[in-house]
Amino acid sequence: RAPGVAADAVLENKSEQNERIGTRVTSVSKPTLTIYRPAKEKDTKAAVVICPGGGYHILALDLEGTEVARWLNEIGVTGIVLQYRVPRAKELAKHELPLKDAQRAISIVRQHANDWGIEPDKIGILGFSAGGHLAATASTTFSTRTYDAVDATDEISCRPDFSVLIYPAYLTGEKGELGVQLADEVRVSDKTPPAIMIHAQNDGVTCNSSIAYFLALKEHKIPAELHIFPTGGHGYGLRPTEHAVTGWPALVERWLRSISVLSAE
């Protein structure tokens, strides 16, 4: 059930097909989690909640969701795609409802960790663009539940154990107007989980988002990696191009080994 929504509310999700990105979810009123499990012989018992991007207007479900879950499966990680509420609610902050959904999603995964063969201290969050903003806010606001408890699930920690931000948006304001200063909703502390950031310098969504988050993590002595490439643009997901930035999956896999989420090779 969606946090803050009556139990008897009528909810509907809508999607359409797009030639470039695949499934494009245009409306989510009922958040969902879809689980993709790795082969048993590859299973590392780690899991990642995946937040597709789309400007908090739509969700690029295939490009930045299901395709990423299948890649995670290849490295032995359970991929869990979160369809959080979109489009933006006009009367609320752009991330307000999605953050409720992300907090509850992490608690749900941790609650079912034993049943799903997941180690409860190896649950991360990964997001693209607006989903990267969502992953960052979920990684920095976990000490305060942003909604009234729905049930006992909400007594379980919603802190991600690590985060992966791929061309994150909005971390320095709606249009990057804050330079390398983080927006108010991104509150890095000594308890913020480790993170890796990937960005291209020529991205229309300023790479200052990734730089600002990295600098805040550094200030709090949180382990972090930042990779900024000269070219590559925005919205490439997992799909390779001629730009080096699209080799990011290998960097993330190596980083996951460095923080012991995956075993060292």
PDB file of C-alpha atoms in Angstrom:
ATOM      1  CA  ARG A   1       0.000   0.000   0.000  1.00  0.00           C
ATOM      2  CA  ALA A   2       1.273   3.481  -0.846  1.00  0.00           C
ATOM      3  CA  PRO A   3       2.249   5.538   2.211  1.00  0.00           C
ATOM      4  CA  GLY A   4      -0.289   8.273   2.884  1.00  0.00           C
ATOM      5  CA  VAL A   5      -3.019   6.684   0.740  1.00  0.00           C
ATOM      6  CA  ALA A   6      -6.270   5.277   2.103  1.00  0.00           C
ATOM      7  CA  ALA A   7      -6.489   1.480   2.101  1.00  0.00           C
ATOM      8  CA  ASP A   8      -9.617   1.542  -0.073  1.00  0.00           C
ATOM      9  CA  ALA A   9      -8.301   4.018  -2.661  1.00  0.00           C
ATOM     10  CA  VAL A  10      -8.671   3.016  -6.325  1.00  0.00           C
ATOM     11  CA  LEU A  11      -5.195   3.062  -7.870  1.00  0.00           C
ATOM     12  CA  GLU A  12      -4.031   2.629 -11.465  1.00  0.00           C
ATOM     13  CA  ASN A  13      -0.626   2.574 -13.176  1.00  0.00           C
ATOM     14  CA  LYS A  14      -0.231   3.493 -16.851  1.00  0.00           C
ATOM     15  CA  SER A  15       2.545   2.886 -19.382  1.00  0.00           C
ATOM     16  CA  GLU A  16       3.311   3.088 -23.082  1.00  0.00           C
ATOM     17  CA  GLN A  17       6.009   1.880 -25.449  1.00  0.00           C
ATOM     18  CA  ASN A  18       8.749   4.194 -26.671  1.00  0.00           C
ATOM     19  CA  GLU A  19      11.003   3.308 -29.601  1.00  0.00           C
ATOM     20  CA  ARG A  20      14.203   4.390 -27.836  1.00  0.00           C
ATOM     21  CA  ILE A  21      13.713   3.660 -24.149  1.00  0.00           C
ATOM     22  CA  GLY A  22      11.202   0.805 -24.254  1.00  0.00           C
ATOM     23  CA  THR A  23       8.506   0.846 -21.601  1.00  0.00           C
ATOM     24  CA  ARG A  24       7.739   4.395 -20.498  1.00  0.00           C
ATOM     25  CA  VAL A  25       5.612   4.521 -17.362  1.00  0.00           C
ATOM     26  CA  THR A  26       3.490   7.659 -17.520  1.00  0.00           C
ATOM     27  CA  SER A  27       1.556   7.347 -14.279  1.00  0.00           C
ATOM     28  CA  VAL A  28       2.099   5.439 -11.031  1.00  0.00           C
ATOM     29  CA  SER A  29      -0.441   5.784  -8.246  1.00  0.00           C
ATOM     30  CA  LYS A  30       0.344   2.385  -6.709  1.00  0.00           C
ATOM     31  CA  PRO A  31       4.100   1.869  -6.100  1.00  0.00           C
ATOM     32  CA  THR A  32       5.404  -1.576  -7.038  1.00  0.00           C
ATOM     33  CA  LEU A  33       8.525  -3.662  -6.517  1.00  0.00           C
ATOM     34  CA  THR A  34       9.548  -6.204  -9.160  1.00  0.00           C
ATOM     35  CA  ILE A  35      12.223  -8.687  -8.122  1.00  0.00           C
ATOM     36  CA  TYR A  36      14.820 -10.119 -10.515  1.00  0.00           C
ATOM     37  CA  ARG A  37      16.849 -12.945  -8.990  1.00  0.00           C
ATOM     38  CA  PRO A  38      20.324 -14.077 -10.093  1.00  0.00           C
ATOM     39  CA  ALA A  39      21.082 -17.687 -10.922  1.00  0.00           C
ATOM     40  CA  LYS A  40      21.613 -19.703  -7.765  1.00  0.00           C
ATOM     41  CA  GLU A  41      25.261 -20.412  -8.572  1.00  0.00           C
ATOM     42  CA  LYS A  42      25.956 -16.663  -8.908  1.00  0.00           C
ATOM     43  CA  ASP A  43      23.910 -15.400  -5.976  1.00  0.00           C
ATOM     44  CA  THR A  44      25.895 -13.151  -3.613  1.00  0.00           C
ATOM     45  CA  LYS A  45      22.878 -12.449  -1.362  1.00  0.00           C
ATOM     46  CA  ALA A  46      23.220  -8.726  -2.070  1.00  0.00           C
ATOM     47  CA  ALA A  47      20.285  -6.696  -3.386  1.00  0.00           C
ATOM     48  CA  VAL A  48      19.799  -3.304  -5.017  1.00  0.00           C
ATOM     49  CA  VAL A  49      16.600  -1.261  -5.212  1.00  0.00           C
ATOM     50  CA  ILE A  50      16.627   0.388  -8.658  1.00  0.00           C
ATOM     51  CA  CYS A  51      15.053   3.824  -9.198  1.00  0.00           C
ATOM     52  CA  PRO A  52      14.542   4.629 -12.903  1.00  0.00           C
ATOM     53  CA  GLY A  53      14.769   8.248 -14.010  1.00  0.00           C
ATOM     54  CA  GLY A  54      12.340  10.437 -15.890  1.00  0.00           C
ATOM     55  CA  GLY A  55      12.358  13.861 -14.263  1.00  0.00           C
ATOM     56  CA  TYR A  56       9.770  12.759 -11.694  1.00  0.00           C
ATOM     57  CA  HIS A  57       7.321  12.943 -14.622  1.00  0.00           C
ATOM     58  CA  ILE A  58       7.681   9.437 -16.090  1.00  0.00           C
ATOM     59  CA  LEU A  59       9.791   6.328 -15.453  1.00  0.00           C
ATOM     60  CA  ALA A  60      12.194   4.949 -18.076  1.00  0.00           C
ATOM     61  CA  LEU A  61      11.305   1.463 -16.908  1.00  0.00           C
ATOM     62  CA  ASP A  62      13.327  -0.647 -19.355  1.00  0.00           C
ATOM     63  CA  LEU A  63      16.289   1.657 -20.063  1.00  0.00           C
ATOM     64  CA  GLU A  64      16.939   2.443 -16.396  1.00  0.00           C
ATOM     65  CA  GLY A  65      15.118  -0.387 -14.655  1.00  0.00           C
ATOM     66  CA  THR A  66      14.656  -3.891 -16.004  1.00  0.00           C
ATOM     67  CA  GLU A  67      17.832  -3.835 -18.131  1.00  0.00           C
ATOM     68  CA  VAL A  68      19.812  -2.796 -15.069  1.00  0.00           C
ATOM     69  CA  ALA A  69      18.239  -5.517 -12.937  1.00  0.00           C
ATOM     70  CA  ARG A  70      19.363  -8.144 -15.440  1.00  0.00           C
ATOM     71  CA  TRP A  71      22.914  -6.764 -15.385  1.00  0.00           C
ATOM     72  CA  LEU A  72      22.914  -6.942 -11.593  1.00  0.00           C
ATOM     73  CA  ASN A  73      21.801 -10.561 -11.884  1.00  0.00           C
ATOM     74  CA  GLU A  74      24.872 -11.272 -14.006  1.00  0.00           C
ATOM     75  CA  ILE A  75      27.126 -10.137 -11.137  1.00  0.00           C
ATOM     76  CA  GLY A  76      25.122 -12.117  -8.594  1.00  0.00           C
ATOM     77  CA  VAL A  77      22.948  -9.333  -7.192  1.00  0.00           C
ATOM     78  CA  THR A  78      19.171  -9.359  -6.803  1.00  0.00           C
ATOM     79  CA  GLY A  79      17.756  -6.397  -8.735  1.00  0.00           C
ATOM     80  CA  ILE A  80      14.529  -4.911  -7.398  1.00  0.00           C
ATOM     81  CA  VAL A  81      12.889  -2.329  -9.653  1.00  0.00           C
ATOM     82  CA  LEU A  82      10.874   0.312  -7.823  1.00  0.00           C
ATOM     83  CA  GLN A  83       8.058   1.995  -9.703  1.00  0.00           C
ATOM     84  CA  TYR A  84       7.608   5.057  -7.505  1.00  0.00           C
ATOM     85  CA  ARG A  85       4.799   7.544  -7.829  1.00  0.00           C
ATOM     86  CA  VAL A  86       4.828   9.822 -10.884  1.00  0.00           C
ATOM     87  CA  PRO A  87       4.067  12.335 -12.294  1.00  0.00           C
ATOM     88  CA  ARG A  88       4.967  15.043  -9.807  1.00  0.00           C
ATOM     89  CA  ALA A  89       2.157  16.130  -7.507  1.00  0.00           C
ATOM     90  CA  LYS A  90       1.766  19.861  -8.214  1.00  0.00           C
ATOM     91  CA  GLU A  91       1.147  20.810  -4.597  1.00  0.00           C
ATOM     92  CA  LEU A  92       4.138  18.859  -3.238  1.00  0.00           C
ATOM     93  CA  ALA A  93       7.915  18.900  -3.599  1.00  0.00           C
ATOM     94  CA  LYS A  94       8.915  16.881  -6.669  1.00  0.00           C
ATOM     95  CA  HIS A  95      10.431  14.058  -4.614  1.00  0.00           C
ATOM     96  CA  GLU A  96       7.989  13.979  -1.693  1.00  0.00           C
ATOM     97  CA  LEU A  97       5.858  10.996  -2.734  1.00  0.00           C
ATOM     98  CA  PRO A  98       8.753   9.093  -4.388  1.00  0.00           C
ATOM     99  CA  LEU A  99      10.811   9.397  -1.187  1.00  0.00           C
ATOM    100  CA  LYS A 100       8.001   7.849   0.824  1.00  0.00           C
ATOM    101  CA  ASP A 101       7.934   4.996  -1.700  1.00  0.00           C
ATOM    102  CA  ALA A 102      11.718   4.517  -1.585  1.00  0.00           C
ATOM    103  CA  GLN A 103      11.834   4.487   2.211  1.00  0.00           C
ATOM    104  CA  ARG A 104       9.084   1.898   2.389  1.00  0.00           C
ATOM    105  CA  ALA A 105      10.659  -0.159  -0.407  1.00  0.00           C
ATOM    106  CA  ILE A 106      13.944  -0.517   1.477  1.00  0.00           C
ATOM    107  CA  SER A 107      12.086  -1.518   4.642  1.00  0.00           C
ATOM    108  CA  ILE A 108      10.065  -4.097   2.707  1.00  0.00           C
ATOM    109  CA  VAL A 109      13.195  -5.636   1.194  1.00  0.00           C
ATOM    110  CA  ARG A 110      14.890  -5.765   4.600  1.00  0.00           C
ATOM    111  CA  GLN A 111      11.753  -7.253   6.176  1.00  0.00           C
ATOM    112  CA  HIS A 112      11.720 -10.062   3.598  1.00  0.00           C
ATOM    113  CA  ALA A 113      15.494 -10.511   3.413  1.00  0.00           C
ATOM    114  CA  ASN A 114      15.458 -13.994   4.895  1.00  0.00           C
ATOM    115  CA  ASP A 115      12.604 -15.174   2.656  1.00  0.00           C
ATOM    116  CA  TRP A 116      14.239 -13.704  -0.443  1.00  0.00           C
ATOM    117  CA  GLY A 117      17.737 -14.998   0.316  1.00  0.00           C
ATOM    118  CA  ILE A 118      19.175 -11.521   0.892  1.00  0.00           C
ATOM    119  CA  GLU A 119      21.587 -10.393   3.581  1.00  0.00           C
ATOM    120  CA  PRO A 120      19.864  -7.513   5.412  1.00  0.00           C
ATOM    121  CA  ASP A 121      23.098  -5.504   5.587  1.00  0.00           C
ATOM    122  CA  LYS A 122      23.725  -5.726   1.823  1.00  0.00           C
ATOM    123  CA  ILE A 123      20.748  -3.768   0.525  1.00  0.00           C
ATOM    124  CA  GLY A 124      21.691  -0.839  -1.681  1.00  0.00           C
ATOM    125  CA  ILE A 125      19.920   1.701  -3.848  1.00  0.00           C
ATOM    126  CA  LEU A 126      20.757   2.720  -7.426  1.00  0.00           C
ATOM    127  CA  GLY A 127      19.212   5.572  -9.353  1.00  0.00           C
ATOM    128  CA  PHE A 128      19.445   7.379 -12.684  1.00  0.00           C
ATOM    129  CA  SER A 129      18.812  11.104 -13.171  1.00  0.00           C
ATOM    130  CA  ALA A 130      15.736  11.919 -11.039  1.00  0.00           C
ATOM    131  CA  GLY A 131      16.078   8.396  -9.670  1.00  0.00           C
ATOM    132  CA  GLY A 132      19.617   9.353  -8.639  1.00  0.00           C
ATOM    133  CA  HIS A 133      18.186  12.289  -6.707  1.00  0.00           C
ATOM    134  CA  LEU A 134      15.737   9.870  -5.102  1.00  0.00           C
ATOM    135  CA  ALA A 135      18.545   7.462  -4.202  1.00  0.00           C
ATOM    136  CA  ALA A 136      20.510  10.324  -2.628  1.00  0.00           C
ATOM    137  CA  THR A 137      17.568  11.605  -0.602  1.00  0.00           C
ATOM    138  CA  ALA A 138      16.772   8.066   0.566  1.00  0.00           C
ATOM    139  CA  SER A 139      20.425   7.752   1.606  1.00  0.00           C
ATOM    140  CA  THR A 140      20.354  10.961   3.643  1.00  0.00           C
ATOM    141  CA  THR A 141      16.875  11.126   5.246  1.00  0.00           C
ATOM    142  CA  PHE A 142      16.482   7.587   6.587  1.00  0.00           C
ATOM    143  CA  SER A 143      16.584   8.655  10.243  1.00  0.00           C
ATOM    144  CA  THR A 144      13.174  10.315   9.839  1.00  0.00           C
ATOM    145  CA  ARG A 145      10.267   8.429   8.283  1.00  0.00           C
ATOM    146  CA  THR A 146       8.550  10.813   5.880  1.00  0.00           C
ATOM    147  CA  TYR A 147       5.063   9.377   6.404  1.00  0.00           C
ATOM    148  CA  ASP A 148       2.869   7.964   9.140  1.00  0.00           C
ATOM    149  CA  ALA A 149       3.522   4.258   9.615  1.00  0.00           C
ATOM    150  CA  VAL A 150       1.360   2.014   7.444  1.00  0.00           C
ATOM    151  CA  ASP A 151       2.132  -1.175   9.375  1.00  0.00           C
ATOM    152  CA  ALA A 152       4.940  -2.986  11.211  1.00  0.00           C
ATOM    153  CA  THR A 153       7.118  -2.854   8.088  1.00  0.00           C
ATOM    154  CA  ASP A 154       7.769   0.796   8.831  1.00  0.00           C
ATOM    155  CA  GLU A 155       9.477  -0.079  12.109  1.00  0.00           C
ATOM    156  CA  ILE A 156      12.309  -1.654  10.082  1.00  0.00           C
ATOM    157  CA  SER A 157      15.299   0.464   9.026  1.00  0.00           C
ATOM    158  CA  CYS A 158      15.019   2.185   5.650  1.00  0.00           C
ATOM    159  CA  ARG A 159      18.721   3.062   5.477  1.00  0.00           C
ATOM    160  CA  PRO A 160      20.397   1.776   2.298  1.00  0.00           C
ATOM    161  CA  ASP A 161      23.760   0.112   2.918  1.00  0.00           C
ATOM    162  CA  PHE A 162      25.284   1.738  -0.186  1.00  0.00           C
ATOM    163  CA  SER A 163      24.176   3.888  -3.089  1.00  0.00           C
ATOM    164  CA  VAL A 164      24.981   4.159  -6.791  1.00  0.00           C
ATOM    165  CA  LEU A 165      24.139   7.454  -8.498  1.00  0.00           C
ATOM    166  CA  ILE A 166      24.240   7.479 -12.299  1.00  0.00           C
ATOM    167  CA  TYR A 167      23.992  10.997 -13.792  1.00  0.00           C
ATOM    168  CA  PRO A 168      21.938  12.173 -10.776  1.00  0.00           C
ATOM    169  CA  ALA A 169      19.760  15.257 -11.232  1.00  0.00           C
ATOM    170  CA  TYR A 170      18.568  18.028  -8.912  1.00  0.00           C
ATOM    171  CA  LEU A 171      21.149  17.506  -6.158  1.00  0.00           C
ATOM    172  CA  THR A 172      22.205  21.137  -6.591  1.00  0.00           C
ATOM    173  CA  GLY A 173      18.750  22.526  -7.316  1.00  0.00           C
ATOM    174  CA  GLU A 174      16.134  22.120 -10.017  1.00  0.00           C
ATOM    175  CA  LYS A 175      18.466  23.617 -12.660  1.00  0.00           C
ATOM    176  CA  GLY A 176      21.818  23.349 -10.908  1.00  0.00           C
ATOM    177  CA  GLU A 177      21.505  26.898  -9.597  1.00  0.00           C
ATOM    178  CA  LEU A 178      23.292  26.048  -6.320  1.00  0.00           C
ATOM    179  CA  GLY A 179      26.660  25.395  -7.974  1.00  0.00           C
ATOM    180  CA  VAL A 180      28.394  22.748  -5.865  1.00  0.00           C
ATOM    181  CA  GLN A 181      26.128  23.241  -2.851  1.00  0.00           C
ATOM    182  CA  LEU A 182      23.632  20.488  -2.104  1.00  0.00           C
ATOM    183  CA  ALA A 183      19.903  21.180  -2.063  1.00  0.00           C
ATOM    184  CA  ASP A 184      18.237  21.312   1.354  1.00  0.00           C
ATOM    185  CA  GLU A 185      16.618  17.889   1.028  1.00  0.00           C
ATOM    186  CA  VAL A 186      19.995  16.151   0.587  1.00  0.00           C
ATOM    187  CA  ARG A 187      21.343  16.012   4.146  1.00  0.00           C
ATOM    188  CA  VAL A 188      24.626  14.134   4.210  1.00  0.00           C
ATOM    189  CA  SER A 189      25.723  13.078   7.703  1.00  0.00           C
ATOM    190  CA  ASP A 190      28.241  10.778   9.351  1.00  0.00           C
ATOM    191  CA  LYS A 191      25.706   7.945   8.895  1.00  0.00           C
ATOM    192  CA  THR A 192      25.168   8.385   5.166  1.00  0.00           C
ATOM    193  CA  PRO A 193      26.102   5.155   3.339  1.00  0.00           C
ATOM    194  CA  PRO A 194      29.064   4.855   0.925  1.00  0.00           C
ATOM    195  CA  ALA A 195      28.367   5.925  -2.642  1.00  0.00           C
ATOM    196  CA  ILE A 196      29.708   5.935  -6.170  1.00  0.00           C
ATOM    197  CA  MET A 197      28.785   8.629  -8.688  1.00  0.00           C
ATOM    198  CA  ILE A 198      29.044   8.469 -12.498  1.00  0.00           C
ATOM    199  CA  HIS A 199      28.587  11.536 -14.718  1.00  0.00           C
ATOM    200  CA  ALA A 200      29.630  13.078 -18.032  1.00  0.00           C
ATOM    201  CA  GLN A 201      31.005  16.607 -18.129  1.00  0.00           C
ATOM    202  CA  ASN A 202      28.855  17.488 -21.139  1.00  0.00           C
ATOM    203  CA  ASP A 203      25.659  16.169 -19.539  1.00  0.00           C
ATOM    204  CA  GLY A 204      22.809  18.668 -19.788  1.00  0.00           C
ATOM    205  CA  VAL A 205      22.115  17.764 -16.163  1.00  0.00           C
ATOM    206  CA  THR A 206      25.125  19.370 -14.518  1.00  0.00           C
ATOM    207  CA  CYS A 207      27.830  17.101 -13.183  1.00  0.00           C
ATOM    208  CA  ASN A 208      27.956  19.462 -10.193  1.00  0.00           C
ATOM    209  CA  SER A 209      25.253  17.212  -8.715  1.00  0.00           C
ATOM    210  CA  SER A 210      27.745  14.363  -8.448  1.00  0.00           C
ATOM    211  CA  ILE A 211      30.613  16.649  -7.425  1.00  0.00           C
ATOM    212  CA  ALA A 212      28.612  18.261  -4.611  1.00  0.00           C
ATOM    213  CA  TYR A 213      27.503  14.902  -3.239  1.00  0.00           C
ATOM    214  CA  PHE A 214      31.058  13.574  -3.359  1.00  0.00           C
ATOM    215  CA  LEU A 215      32.425  16.634  -1.546  1.00  0.00           C
ATOM    216  CA  ALA A 216      29.795  16.305   1.183  1.00  0.00           C
ATOM    217  CA  LEU A 217      30.637  12.624   1.637  1.00  0.00           C
ATOM    218  CA  LYS A 218      34.335  13.495   1.770  1.00  0.00           C
ATOM    219  CA  GLU A 219      33.670  16.110   4.455  1.00  0.00           C
ATOM    220  CA  HIS A 220      31.966  13.455   6.585  1.00  0.00           C
ATOM    221  CA  LYS A 221      34.676  10.877   5.842  1.00  0.00           C
ATOM    222  CA  ILE A 222      32.222   8.562   4.059  1.00  0.00           C
ATOM    223  CA  PRO A 223      33.896   6.220   1.513  1.00  0.00           C
ATOM    224  CA  ALA A 224      33.016   7.429  -1.974  1.00  0.00           C
ATOM    225  CA  GLU A 225      34.091   7.271  -5.606  1.00  0.00           C
ATOM    226  CA  LEU A 226      33.450   9.907  -8.256  1.00  0.00           C
ATOM    227  CA  HIS A 227      33.953   9.292 -11.978  1.00  0.00           C
ATOM    228  CA  ILE A 228      33.447  12.183 -14.391  1.00  0.00           C
ATOM    229  CA  PHE A 229      34.031  11.607 -18.096  1.00  0.00           C
ATOM    230  CA  PRO A 230      34.422  14.407 -20.660  1.00  0.00           C
ATOM    231  CA  THR A 231      31.623  13.211 -22.949  1.00  0.00           C
ATOM    232  CA  GLY A 232      28.625  10.919 -22.950  1.00  0.00           C
ATOM    233  CA  GLY A 233      25.621  13.129 -22.356  1.00  0.00           C
ATOM    234  CA  HIS A 234      22.606  11.910 -20.435  1.00  0.00           C
ATOM    235  CA  GLY A 235      20.120   9.060 -20.443  1.00  0.00           C
ATOM    236  CA  TYR A 236      22.251   6.199 -21.787  1.00  0.00           C
ATOM    237  CA  GLY A 237      21.340   3.756 -19.040  1.00  0.00           C
ATOM    238  CA  LEU A 238      23.260   0.529 -19.443  1.00  0.00           C
ATOM    239  CA  ARG A 239      23.520   0.743 -23.230  1.00  0.00           C
ATOM    240  CA  PRO A 240      27.063   1.067 -24.628  1.00  0.00           C
ATOM    241  CA  THR A 241      27.979   3.944 -26.923  1.00  0.00           C
ATOM    242  CA  GLU A 242      31.282   5.257 -28.286  1.00  0.00           C
ATOM    243  CA  HIS A 243      31.715   7.235 -25.056  1.00  0.00           C
ATOM    244  CA  ALA A 244      33.819   5.791 -22.233  1.00  0.00           C
ATOM    245  CA  VAL A 245      31.238   6.729 -19.601  1.00  0.00           C
ATOM    246  CA  THR A 246      29.050   3.837 -20.731  1.00  0.00           C
ATOM    247  CA  GLY A 247      31.669   1.484 -19.316  1.00  0.00           C
ATOM    248  CA  TRP A 248      30.395   2.446 -15.869  1.00  0.00           C
ATOM    249  CA  PRO A 249      29.066  -1.045 -14.972  1.00  0.00           C
ATOM    250  CA  ALA A 250      32.632  -2.366 -14.647  1.00  0.00           C
ATOM    251  CA  LEU A 251      33.506   0.546 -12.353  1.00  0.00           C
ATOM    252  CA  VAL A 252      30.483  -0.102 -10.169  1.00  0.00           C
ATOM    253  CA  GLU A 253      31.200  -3.824  -9.986  1.00  0.00           C
ATOM    254  CA  ARG A 254      34.780  -3.121  -8.913  1.00  0.00           C
ATOM    255  CA  TRP A 255      33.555  -0.632  -6.322  1.00  0.00           C
ATOM    256  CA  LEU A 256      31.058  -3.125  -4.909  1.00  0.00           C
ATOM    257  CA  ARG A 257      33.969  -5.504  -4.421  1.00  0.00           C
ATOM    258  CA  SER A 258      36.006  -2.779  -2.721  1.00  0.00           C
ATOM    259  CA  ILE A 259      33.289  -2.221  -0.097  1.00  0.00           C
ATOM    260  CA  SER A 260      32.782  -5.997   0.361  1.00  0.00           C
ATOM    261  CA  VAL A 261      29.261  -6.138  -1.058  1.00  0.00           C
ATOM    262  CA  LEU A 262      30.721  -8.563  -3.603  1.00  0.00           C
ATOM    263  CA  SER A 263      33.615 -10.918  -2.926  1.00  0.00           C
ATOM    264  CA  ALA A 264      37.059  -9.837  -4.073  1.00  0.00           C
ATOM    265  CA  GLU A 265      38.137 -11.544  -7.293  1.00  0.00           C
TER     266      GLU A 265
END
